[in-house]
PDB file of C-alpha atoms in Angstrom:
ATOM      1  CA  MET F1153     -79.204  92.527 151.638  1.00  0.00           C
ATOM      2  CA  HIS F1154     -80.367  93.889 155.257  1.00  0.00           C
ATOM      3  CA  ASP F1155     -81.568  97.811 154.843  1.00  0.00           C
ATOM      4  CA  GLN F1156     -78.854  99.497 156.714  1.00  0.00           C
ATOM      5  CA  PRO F1157     -80.007 101.332 160.179  1.00  0.00           C
ATOM      6  CA  PRO F1158     -81.480 104.707 159.760  1.00  0.00           C
ATOM      7  CA  MET F1159     -78.027 106.364 160.196  1.00  0.00           C
ATOM      8  CA  PRO F1160     -77.396 110.788 161.099  1.00  0.00           C
ATOM      9  CA  ALA F1161     -75.288 113.571 159.014  1.00  0.00           C
ATOM     10  CA  ILE F1162     -73.076 112.215 161.251  1.00  0.00           C
ATOM     11  CA  PRO F1163     -72.565 109.550 164.340  1.00  0.00           C
ATOM     12  CA  ALA F1164     -71.100 109.019 167.250  1.00  0.00           C
ATOM     13  CA  HIS F1165     -67.566 107.499 166.709  1.00  0.00           C
ATOM     14  CA  LYS F1166     -66.546 106.727 170.145  1.00  0.00           C
ATOM     15  CA  ASN F1167     -63.096 106.668 171.087  1.00  0.00           C
ATOM     16  CA  ALA F1168     -61.817 106.142 174.876  1.00  0.00           C
ATOM     17  CA  LEU F1169     -58.709 108.165 174.766  1.00  0.00           C
ATOM     18  CA  GLY F1170     -59.886 110.770 172.593  1.00  0.00           C
ATOM     19  CA  ASP F1171     -63.151 111.163 175.442  1.00  0.00           C
ATOM     20  CA  GLU F1172     -60.513 111.013 177.679  1.00  0.00           C
ATOM     21  CA  LEU F1173     -58.767 113.303 176.644  1.00  0.00           C
ATOM     22  CA  LEU F1174     -62.228 116.454 175.358  1.00  0.00           C
ATOM     23  CA  TYR F1175     -62.848 115.569 179.254  1.00  0.00           C
ATOM     24  CA  LEU F1176     -58.964 116.956 180.714  1.00  0.00           C
ATOM     25  CA  LEU F1177     -58.969 119.163 177.864  1.00  0.00           C
ATOM     26  CA  PHE F1178     -62.413 120.501 178.556  1.00  0.00           C
ATOM     27  CA  GLY F1179     -64.251 120.075 181.194  1.00  0.00           C
ATOM     28  CA  ARG F1180     -63.399 119.413 184.011  1.00  0.00           C
ATOM     29  CA  ARG F1181     -60.146 121.837 183.695  1.00  0.00           C
ATOM     30  CA  SER F1182     -62.947 124.988 182.737  1.00  0.00           C
ATOM     31  CA  PHE F1183     -64.729 124.335 185.302  1.00  0.00           C
ATOM     32  CA  GLN F1184     -61.182 124.350 187.098  1.00  0.00           C
ATOM     33  CA  ASN F1185     -60.631 127.175 186.018  1.00  0.00           C
ATOM     34  CA  TYR F1186     -63.186 129.739 185.259  1.00  0.00           C
ATOM     35  CA  PHE F1187     -65.989 129.075 188.848  1.00  0.00           C
ATOM     36  CA  ASP F1188     -65.887 128.426 192.109  1.00  0.00           C
ATOM     37  CA  ARG F1189     -67.592 125.244 193.181  1.00  0.00           C
ATOM     38  CA  VAL F1190     -69.547 122.368 191.124  1.00  0.00           C
ATOM     39  CA  TRP F1191     -72.808 121.710 193.080  1.00  0.00           C
ATOM     40  CA  MET F1192     -74.842 118.773 192.462  1.00  0.00           C
ATOM     41  CA  GLN F1193     -77.996 117.624 194.250  1.00  0.00           C
ATOM     42  CA  HIS F1194     -80.469 114.672 193.545  1.00  0.00           C
ATOM     43  CA  VAL F1195     -84.553 113.870 194.061  1.00  0.00           C
ATOM     44  CA  GLY F1196     -85.360 109.913 194.770  1.00  0.00           C
ATOM     45  CA  PRO F1197     -82.332 107.862 193.739  1.00  0.00           C
ATOM     46  CA  LEU F1198     -79.150 107.793 190.876  1.00  0.00           C
ATOM     47  CA  PRO F1199     -79.485 105.847 188.495  1.00  0.00           C
ATOM     48  CA  THR F1200     -76.735 103.251 188.949  1.00  0.00           C
ATOM     49  CA  LYS F1201     -75.146 100.589 186.736  1.00  0.00           C
ATOM     50  CA  GLY F1202     -77.248  98.323 184.816  1.00  0.00           C
ATOM     51  CA  HIS F1203     -81.400  99.900 185.492  1.00  0.00           C
ATOM     52  CA  GLY F1204     -80.875 101.682 182.042  1.00  0.00           C
ATOM     53  CA  PRO F1205     -81.456 102.213 179.374  1.00  0.00           C
ATOM     54  CA  TYR F1206     -81.885 106.095 180.131  1.00  0.00           C
ATOM     55  CA  ILE F1207     -82.330 109.035 179.016  1.00  0.00           C
ATOM     56  CA  PHE F1208     -81.644 112.292 181.137  1.00  0.00           C
ATOM     57  CA  TYR F1209     -82.955 115.912 179.814  1.00  0.00           C
ATOM     58  CA  LEU F1210     -81.290 118.534 180.341  1.00  0.00           C
ATOM     59  CA  THR F1211     -82.193 122.377 180.798  1.00  0.00           C
ATOM     60  CA  HIS F1212     -79.662 123.900 178.404  1.00  0.00           C
ATOM     61  CA  SER F1213     -79.568 127.198 179.717  1.00  0.00           C
ATOM     62  CA  GLY F1214     -75.577 127.647 179.302  1.00  0.00           C
ATOM     63  CA  TRP F1215     -72.763 127.796 177.425  1.00  0.00           C
ATOM     64  CA  TRP F1216     -70.950 126.032 179.269  1.00  0.00           C
ATOM     65  CA  ASP F1217     -73.490 123.198 179.475  1.00  0.00           C
ATOM     66  CA  GLY F1218     -72.113 119.956 177.224  1.00  0.00           C
ATOM     67  CA  TYR F1219     -69.455 120.506 179.871  1.00  0.00           C
ATOM     68  CA  ILE F1220     -71.477 120.221 182.456  1.00  0.00           C
ATOM     69  CA  MET F1221     -72.571 116.422 180.729  1.00  0.00           C
ATOM     70  CA  MET F1222     -69.183 115.509 181.176  1.00  0.00           C
ATOM     71  CA  LEU F1223     -68.595 116.271 184.865  1.00  0.00           C
ATOM     72  CA  ILE F1224     -72.580 114.878 185.174  1.00  0.00           C
ATOM     73  CA  HIS F1225     -71.191 111.779 183.629  1.00  0.00           C
ATOM     74  CA  ARG F1226     -68.110 111.010 184.805  1.00  0.00           C
ATOM     75  CA  ILE F1227     -68.055 112.147 188.621  1.00  0.00           C
ATOM     76  CA  ALA F1228     -71.702 111.529 189.628  1.00  0.00           C
ATOM     77  CA  LEU F1229     -73.104 108.964 188.173  1.00  0.00           C
ATOM     78  CA  GLN F1230     -69.806 107.349 188.418  1.00  0.00           C
ATOM     79  CA  ARG F1231     -68.996 106.060 184.542  1.00  0.00           C
ATOM     80  CA  ALA F1232     -72.464 103.726 185.175  1.00  0.00           C
ATOM     81  CA  PHE F1233     -73.622 104.612 181.580  1.00  0.00           C
ATOM     82  CA  ASP F1234     -71.822 104.179 177.591  1.00  0.00           C
ATOM     83  CA  SER F1235     -73.491 107.566 176.797  1.00  0.00           C
ATOM     84  CA  TYR F1236     -73.982 109.482 173.826  1.00  0.00           C
ATOM     85  CA  LEU F1237     -75.040 112.749 173.221  1.00  0.00           C
ATOM     86  CA  MET F1238     -77.375 114.281 170.664  1.00  0.00           C
ATOM     87  CA  GLN F1239     -76.399 117.602 168.871  1.00  0.00           C
ATOM     88  CA  GLU F1240     -77.333 120.138 166.830  1.00  0.00           C
ATOM     89  CA  GLU F1241     -75.817 119.272 163.552  1.00  0.00           C
ATOM     90  CA  ARG F1242     -74.703 123.198 162.564  1.00  0.00           C
ATOM     91  CA  GLN F1243     -72.407 122.719 165.834  1.00  0.00           C
ATOM     92  CA  LEU F1244     -71.142 119.536 166.018  1.00  0.00           C
ATOM     93  CA  ARG F1245     -69.830 120.140 162.582  1.00  0.00           C
ATOM     94  CA  ALA F1246     -67.858 123.004 163.861  1.00  0.00           C
ATOM     95  CA  TYR F1247     -66.537 120.695 166.239  1.00  0.00           C
ATOM     96  CA  ARG F1248     -66.531 116.820 164.693  1.00  0.00           C
ATOM     97  CA  PHE F1249     -63.827 115.988 168.125  1.00  0.00           C
ATOM     98  CA  PHE F1250     -66.587 114.994 170.124  1.00  0.00           C
ATOM     99  CA  THR F1251     -67.545 111.817 168.310  1.00  0.00           C
ATOM    100  CA  TRP F1252     -64.941 110.701 170.332  1.00  0.00           C
ATOM    101  CA  CYS F1253     -67.214 110.567 173.743  1.00  0.00           C
ATOM    102  CA  GLY F1254     -70.626 109.823 172.171  1.00  0.00           C
ATOM    103  CA  VAL F1255     -72.225 113.253 170.182  1.00  0.00           C
ATOM    104  CA  PHE F1256     -73.884 112.451 167.054  1.00  0.00           C
ATOM    105  CA  SER F1257     -76.168 115.622 165.487  1.00  0.00           C
ATOM    106  CA  VAL F1258     -80.023 116.104 164.616  1.00  0.00           C
ATOM    107  CA  ASN F1259     -81.753 118.437 161.770  1.00  0.00           C
ATOM    108  CA  ARG F1260     -84.294 119.691 163.765  1.00  0.00           C
ATOM    109  CA  HIS F1261     -85.024 121.762 160.323  1.00  0.00           C
ATOM    110  CA  ASP F1262     -85.533 119.181 158.579  1.00  0.00           C
ATOM    111  CA  PRO F1263     -87.898 116.683 158.770  1.00  0.00           C
ATOM    112  CA  GLU F1264     -85.837 113.383 157.045  1.00  0.00           C
ATOM    113  CA  SER F1265     -82.923 113.834 158.798  1.00  0.00           C
ATOM    114  CA  SER F1266     -84.657 114.818 162.098  1.00  0.00           C
ATOM    115  CA  TRP F1267     -86.544 111.121 161.715  1.00  0.00           C
ATOM    116  CA  ARG F1268     -82.845 109.949 161.232  1.00  0.00           C
ATOM    117  CA  SER F1269     -81.288 110.489 164.153  1.00  0.00           C
ATOM    118  CA  GLN F1270     -84.367 109.754 166.094  1.00  0.00           C
ATOM    119  CA  GLN F1271     -84.159 106.238 165.007  1.00  0.00           C
ATOM    120  CA  TYR F1272     -80.350 106.105 165.483  1.00  0.00           C
ATOM    121  CA  ALA F1273     -80.452 107.239 169.473  1.00  0.00           C
ATOM    122  CA  ALA F1274     -83.378 104.087 169.840  1.00  0.00           C
ATOM    123  CA  ASN F1275     -81.636 101.910 168.196  1.00  0.00           C
ATOM    124  CA  LEU F1276     -78.511 102.887 170.443  1.00  0.00           C
ATOM    125  CA  LEU F1277     -80.305 102.327 173.622  1.00  0.00           C
ATOM    126  CA  HIS F1278     -83.486  99.320 172.311  1.00  0.00           C
ATOM    127  CA  GLY F1279     -81.793  96.519 175.026  1.00  0.00           C
ATOM    128  CA  ARG F1280     -79.086  97.737 176.591  1.00  0.00           C
ATOM    129  CA  PRO F1281     -80.007  99.010 179.967  1.00  0.00           C
ATOM    130  CA  ASP F1282     -75.718  99.735 180.039  1.00  0.00           C
ATOM    131  CA  ARG F1283     -76.637 102.860 178.267  1.00  0.00           C
ATOM    132  CA  ALA F1284     -78.223 106.393 178.992  1.00  0.00           C
ATOM    133  CA  LEU F1285     -78.411 109.226 176.461  1.00  0.00           C
ATOM    134  CA  TYR F1286     -78.129 112.680 177.116  1.00  0.00           C
ATOM    135  CA  ILE F1287     -80.104 115.440 175.703  1.00  0.00           C
ATOM    136  CA  PHE F1288     -81.215 119.748 175.123  1.00  0.00           C
ATOM    137  CA  PRO F1289     -84.853 118.683 174.026  1.00  0.00           C
ATOM    138  CA  GLN F1290     -84.959 122.522 174.160  1.00  0.00           C
ATOM    139  CA  GLY F1291     -82.835 122.660 171.196  1.00  0.00           C
ATOM    140  CA  LYS F1292     -81.216 125.817 171.928  1.00  0.00           C
ATOM    141  CA  ILE F1293     -79.959 127.917 174.845  1.00  0.00           C
ATOM    142  CA  VAL F1294     -82.877 129.678 177.244  1.00  0.00           C
ATOM    143  CA  HIS F1295     -82.713 132.260 179.977  1.00  0.00           C
ATOM    144  CA  PRO F1296     -83.560 129.785 183.432  1.00  0.00           C
ATOM    145  CA  ASP F1297     -86.051 131.725 185.124  1.00  0.00           C
ATOM    146  CA  LEU F1298     -87.879 132.335 181.083  1.00  0.00           C
ATOM    147  CA  ARG F1299     -91.970 130.365 181.156  1.00  0.00           C
ATOM    148  CA  PRO F1300     -93.013 128.237 179.586  1.00  0.00           C
ATOM    149  CA  ILE F1301     -90.892 125.377 179.267  1.00  0.00           C
ATOM    150  CA  THR F1302     -91.728 124.325 175.580  1.00  0.00           C
ATOM    151  CA  ILE F1303     -89.717 121.687 173.944  1.00  0.00           C
ATOM    152  CA  TYR F1304     -89.056 119.899 171.084  1.00  0.00           C
ATOM    153  CA  PRO F1305     -91.519 116.759 170.967  1.00  0.00           C
ATOM    154  CA  GLY F1306     -87.933 114.595 169.114  1.00  0.00           C
ATOM    155  CA  ILE F1307     -87.422 113.536 172.840  1.00  0.00           C
ATOM    156  CA  ALA F1308     -90.138 111.898 173.147  1.00  0.00           C
ATOM    157  CA  ARG F1309     -90.691 110.708 170.205  1.00  0.00           C
ATOM    158  CA  ILE F1310     -87.297 108.743 171.204  1.00  0.00           C
ATOM    159  CA  ALA F1311     -89.016 106.918 174.400  1.00  0.00           C
ATOM    160  CA  ALA F1312     -91.348 105.575 172.140  1.00  0.00           C
ATOM    161  CA  LEU F1313     -89.548 104.028 170.077  1.00  0.00           C
ATOM    162  CA  VAL F1314     -87.111 103.191 172.291  1.00  0.00           C
ATOM    163  CA  GLY F1315     -90.868 101.861 174.410  1.00  0.00           C
ATOM    164  CA  ASP F1316     -89.152 100.172 178.293  1.00  0.00           C
ATOM    165  CA  VAL F1317     -86.751 103.158 178.664  1.00  0.00           C
ATOM    166  CA  THR F1318     -86.802 105.796 181.280  1.00  0.00           C
ATOM    167  CA  LEU F1319     -86.534 109.313 181.870  1.00  0.00           C
ATOM    168  CA  CYS F1320     -84.789 111.322 184.018  1.00  0.00           C
ATOM    169  CA  PRO F1321     -84.455 116.003 183.732  1.00  0.00           C
ATOM    170  CA  ILE F1322     -81.450 117.568 185.291  1.00  0.00           C
ATOM    171  CA  ALA F1323     -81.376 121.479 185.625  1.00  0.00           C
ATOM    172  CA  LEU F1324     -78.796 123.702 185.403  1.00  0.00           C
ATOM    173  CA  ARG F1325     -78.228 126.504 186.611  1.00  0.00           C
ATOM    174  CA  TYR F1326     -74.602 129.100 187.055  1.00  0.00           C
ATOM    175  CA  GLU F1327     -74.628 131.939 189.895  1.00  0.00           C
ATOM    176  CA  PHE F1328     -72.511 134.638 191.381  1.00  0.00           C
ATOM    177  CA  LEU F1329     -73.448 133.594 195.719  1.00  0.00           C
ATOM    178  CA  GLY F1330     -71.636 137.519 195.997  1.00  0.00           C
ATOM    179  CA  GLN F1331     -68.220 136.351 195.221  1.00  0.00           C
ATOM    180  CA  GLN F1332     -64.971 136.717 192.100  1.00  0.00           C
ATOM    181  CA  TRP F1333     -66.351 133.087 190.276  1.00  0.00           C
ATOM    182  CA  PRO F1334     -70.220 131.654 189.933  1.00  0.00           C
ATOM    183  CA  HIS F1335     -70.785 128.495 191.303  1.00  0.00           C
ATOM    184  CA  ALA F1336     -72.087 125.420 188.626  1.00  0.00           C
ATOM    185  CA  PHE F1337     -75.479 123.999 190.001  1.00  0.00           C
ATOM    186  CA  MET F1338     -77.317 120.913 189.369  1.00  0.00           C
ATOM    187  CA  ARG F1339     -80.342 118.755 189.920  1.00  0.00           C
ATOM    188  CA  ILE F1340     -80.542 115.165 188.971  1.00  0.00           C
ATOM    189  CA  GLY F1341     -83.965 113.127 189.141  1.00  0.00           C
ATOM    190  CA  PRO F1342     -86.789 112.395 189.945  1.00  0.00           C
ATOM    191  CA  THR F1343     -87.379 109.651 187.599  1.00  0.00           C
ATOM    192  CA  HIS F1344     -89.890 108.767 185.617  1.00  0.00           C
ATOM    193  CA  ARG F1345     -91.392 106.237 183.505  1.00  0.00           C
ATOM    194  CA  PRO F1346     -93.904 107.295 180.442  1.00  0.00           C
ATOM    195  CA  GLN F1347     -97.293 106.079 181.569  1.00  0.00           C
ATOM    196  CA  ASP F1348     -97.258 105.640 178.080  1.00  0.00           C
ATOM    197  CA  ALA F1349     -94.160 105.484 175.826  1.00  0.00           C
ATOM    198  CA  GLN F1350     -96.712 105.422 173.362  1.00  0.00           C
ATOM    199  CA  ASP F1351     -98.312 108.252 173.018  1.00  0.00           C
ATOM    200  CA  VAL F1352     -95.947 110.841 171.849  1.00  0.00           C
ATOM    201  CA  GLU F1353     -97.880 114.433 173.053  1.00  0.00           C
ATOM    202  CA  ARG F1354     -98.583 112.296 177.053  1.00  0.00           C
ATOM    203  CA  THR F1355     -95.053 112.027 177.346  1.00  0.00           C
ATOM    204  CA  GLN F1356     -94.049 114.906 175.594  1.00  0.00           C
ATOM    205  CA  ALA F1357     -95.856 116.496 178.377  1.00  0.00           C
ATOM    206  CA  GLU F1358     -94.443 114.560 181.458  1.00  0.00           C
ATOM    207  CA  ILE F1359     -90.849 115.495 180.150  1.00  0.00           C
ATOM    208  CA  THR F1360     -92.118 119.079 180.382  1.00  0.00           C
ATOM    209  CA  HIS F1361     -93.593 119.023 184.431  1.00  0.00           C
ATOM    210  CA  ALA F1362     -91.181 116.913 185.464  1.00  0.00           C
ATOM    211  CA  MET F1363     -88.161 119.163 183.359  1.00  0.00           C
ATOM    212  CA  THR F1364     -89.660 122.391 185.233  1.00  0.00           C
ATOM    213  CA  ALA F1365     -90.498 121.447 189.091  1.00  0.00           C
ATOM    214  CA  ALA F1366     -87.154 120.490 188.617  1.00  0.00           C
ATOM    215  CA  ALA F1367     -85.564 124.165 187.409  1.00  0.00           C
ATOM    216  CA  ASP F1368     -88.144 126.017 189.655  1.00  0.00           C
ATOM    217  CA  GLY F1369     -86.898 123.282 192.501  1.00  0.00           C
ATOM    218  CA  LEU F1370     -83.261 124.138 192.225  1.00  0.00           C
ATOM    219  CA  ARG F1371     -83.492 127.980 190.973  1.00  0.00           C
ATOM    220  CA  GLU F1372     -85.500 127.965 194.907  1.00  0.00           C
ATOM    221  CA  ASP F1373     -83.324 126.446 195.942  1.00  0.00           C
ATOM    222  CA  VAL F1374     -80.009 128.751 194.734  1.00  0.00           C
ATOM    223  CA  LEU F1375     -80.814 131.489 195.102  1.00  0.00           C
ATOM    224  CA  ALA F1376     -82.090 131.300 198.939  1.00  0.00           C
ATOM    225  CA  GLN F1377     -77.973 130.079 199.241  1.00  0.00           C
ATOM    226  CA  ARG F1378     -80.100 126.790 200.805  1.00  0.00           C
ATOM    227  CA  LEU F1379     -75.609 125.288 199.934  1.00  0.00           C
ATOM    228  CA  ASP F1380     -76.646 122.163 202.907  1.00  0.00           C
ATOM    229  CA  ARG F1381     -79.389 120.543 200.589  1.00  0.00           C
ATOM    230  CA  PHE F1382     -76.378 120.447 197.613  1.00  0.00           C
ATOM    231  CA  ARG F1383     -72.367 118.667 197.809  1.00  0.00           C
ATOM    232  CA  PRO F1384     -69.773 120.107 196.135  1.00  0.00           C
ATOM    233  CA  LEU F1385     -68.749 118.210 193.601  1.00  0.00           C
ATOM    234  CA  LEU F1386     -66.443 119.581 191.597  1.00  0.00           C
ATOM    235  CA  ARG F1387     -63.925 122.457 193.118  1.00  0.00           C
ATOM    236  CA  GLY F1388     -62.721 124.728 191.626  1.00  0.00           C
ATOM    237  CA  ARG F1389     -60.686 128.699 191.602  1.00  0.00           C
ATOM    238  CA  VAL F1390     -60.533 129.480 194.903  1.00  0.00           C
ATOM    239  CA  GLY F1391     -60.986 134.181 194.379  1.00  0.00           C
ATOM    240  CA  ILE F1392     -59.817 136.864 195.831  1.00  0.00           C
ATOM    241  CA  ASP F1393     -61.479 137.721 197.973  1.00  0.00           C
ATOM    242  CA  GLN F1394     -61.516 134.526 199.499  1.00  0.00           C
ATOM    243  CA  ARG F1395     -58.161 134.461 199.279  1.00  0.00           C
ATOM    244  CA  PHE F1396     -57.676 138.653 201.506  1.00  0.00           C
ATOM    245  CA  ALA F1397     -60.501 136.692 203.711  1.00  0.00           C
ATOM    246  CA  HIS F1398     -57.958 133.980 204.574  1.00  0.00           C
ATOM    247  CA  PHE F1399     -55.280 136.784 205.165  1.00  0.00           C
ATOM    248  CA  LEU F1400     -57.717 138.742 207.917  1.00  0.00           C
ATOM    249  CA  ARG F1401     -58.187 135.479 209.964  1.00  0.00           C
ATOM    250  CA  MET F1402     -54.566 134.495 209.437  1.00  0.00           C
ATOM    251  CA  VAL F1403     -53.273 138.816 210.901  1.00  0.00           C
ATOM    252  CA  LYS F1404     -56.007 137.773 213.390  1.00  0.00           C
ATOM    253  CA  ARG F1405     -54.439 134.813 214.816  1.00  0.00           C
ATOM    254  CA  LEU F1406     -51.335 136.421 214.750  1.00  0.00           C
TER     255      LEU F1406
END
């Protein structure tokens, strides 16, 4: 009799129809209703289909982060990967339907449960160039400008278990640019590989450094409003200020 592979308390239960419904109801609709635009920039080539497995690690700066991951998967990366997301068990118990999107649980306060989730994630990725894992290694929402950035070692342990894996930082930020509705920004890359995947502490330090560099670079471009360095990923609501400006331009032409 074979031993069962390690499983998290709440494993992923992918459902194509459920996944698409959640994206339309929560992901795309939320950004179209509550944001002016979603902007993207990338440093180096974007990850492409069949060149995984990848671990995408994201800064956790706002409530919208889980939803923006849906946009990254579908629009920015063109569904290039069969994707999964690790989420805190307490939160996932309240919203189990997110397992349809490939979400599974982790309990960082229980070492045994945390190990099972890490092994489960590694098993999903091992030898699968078509797959990717999304993870928020800070473990909680943190102000995007708080330094130093600190992360849990779980992501480095997963990388060690997978062995042959590529890592990619994604920095997220939300800002009002003098308009009614906020803008969402993402910075993807550059990708990198662990110098020694079995050295967990070294990989954790490499990830921390790359995440900090991505977050700092995004902050500088956003605060300086260098929008020419981004491309619009999704257009949302037009604010009253923009409508009024458009009205004034019409009046002047008349």
